[in-house]
């Protein structure tokens, strides 16, 4: 100070000020009966003073003044960690001062993650607590065995997903399987259901006590969009044929009969969000071992009846499947967690005050970091590029849509009309009337797609259109780009109108598009943010390089398979850096489904039948067509 020509005087009062270092705090955590027991202690000061510091901590202040006039250094991260933990968990000053408190078991990982950051916090973990944390952090090394039937089918990352779900269930947690679109969330969930059911079946066989037999009667509930109900049934029958499955679908009387039939048996029940909402009273006395909600963004608005119905169902374990857990607002994430583990993200009012508003309005990084830390253990999210080594370069999947109401009735009527026409013909007459037969088959195809293609003024629903729009919405929200193919230009016009109504950007190309314009559209789609490219199959089957897309939807996979594959190769070609997922939309219980089965079993015959221009006298017999039509019409029109 003398070098600057000044002297500094310090008063006796200032000299007497004591600055205490950050207190060392000991935290003991144990787990018992699903509850966490916390014990706090501090040697440097009474817990009442520590509680006061923690409850009034301000990150911007370097010191805190105690009642005796001394100051505590707040620069250490230990005080900050404890304070933020107390604020996040809403621990009040009285609870902290008492030094002993209880918390729900689902806070275990957040506590462990938050407290281990500081050297000033001496953390003592009980045996059960350590086991829980270790199990959640070492999922890949867990001992859960994939069912033998699926061991050769599940890929490495899918086996990890299966073990993650099993670990959540074992620890009494819920979770969101948020894998990217096309990575097999349904298959991972089915592997989990099959594993759990087989374990309980063994208990049924081995257990002699009534409790063991009762526990073995496992009911599993899957709730999904109406367009996916039959797809779930198909996937369950394909990958877990031994696992009983039933549908709470159809008329109200049929649904009531299905629910009454659950008593005394185990298996999977599949229903839609809308039907669950209508039938919620029928579920009051039921308890499910597992409840899975697919496309969980359907409950993103927590005030809807669908969201309330899903949360009203009693279930021991809850799982959510969605590729887009947050579409537009953080409140959507809160609603899903409110289903999984009510109270984990607190009330919505508090969530909005402490997380949503600070993060969205003020870009509060601290709030965002706390929220991420809280949800991280319970959300499993893998992108295609994350697991590329485990994936084929092209994933193909059939998606089934169930026609109902007027669409089903119209289809059934036309099938019966064609069967009557064929029944009255000889084989020679059949070959002579080939053009007429092809015209009738085209009408059936149109009815499977959308009756509006055939009947002017039709304003009813189209099951495939609904399924297609849901796929596109999920893809767009997940940052994917889609090629949408149809052989009917009129169908593309209807789909484009639906996309426009939903606010989804698209380009369009058909046979009338000039060559120069085709090049412009392709270049623009590969570069810009447009989400969908609608293409007629004949116009876009060759000559286009659309590697900007990584999802292909064939709305009506019907004719020559080679043509369909050529269209897929617009995206799946040299220059494509992403995994391409291909969806074929198929109307269930129709001639479309029969043809797909024929493709799989008799590919050579299928190519002859499906190649419209190749249908000569030797390509298709009357008996073969009657066999294809058999069983595709439902007499009740349901």
mmCIF file of C-alpha atoms in Angstrom, residues 225 285 315 405 581 583 605:
data_model
loop_
_atom_site.group_PDB
_atom_site.id
_atom_site.type_symbol
_atom_site.label_atom_id
_atom_site.label_comp_id
_atom_site.label_asym_id
_atom_site.label_seq_id
_atom_site.Cartn_x
_atom_site.Cartn_y
_atom_site.Cartn_z
ATOM 1 C CA UNK A 225 -53.584 -45.203 -30.471
ATOM 2 C CA UNK A 285 -61.673 -53.359 -9.817
ATOM 3 C CA UNK A 315 -50.730 -51.041 -12.115
ATOM 4 C CA UNK A 405 -67.547 -48.899 -39.534
ATOM 5 C CA UNK A 581 -36.718 -47.302 -41.972
ATOM 6 C CA UNK A 583 -43.031 -48.892 -43.329
ATOM 7 C CA UNK A 605 -46.138 -66.774 -57.362
#
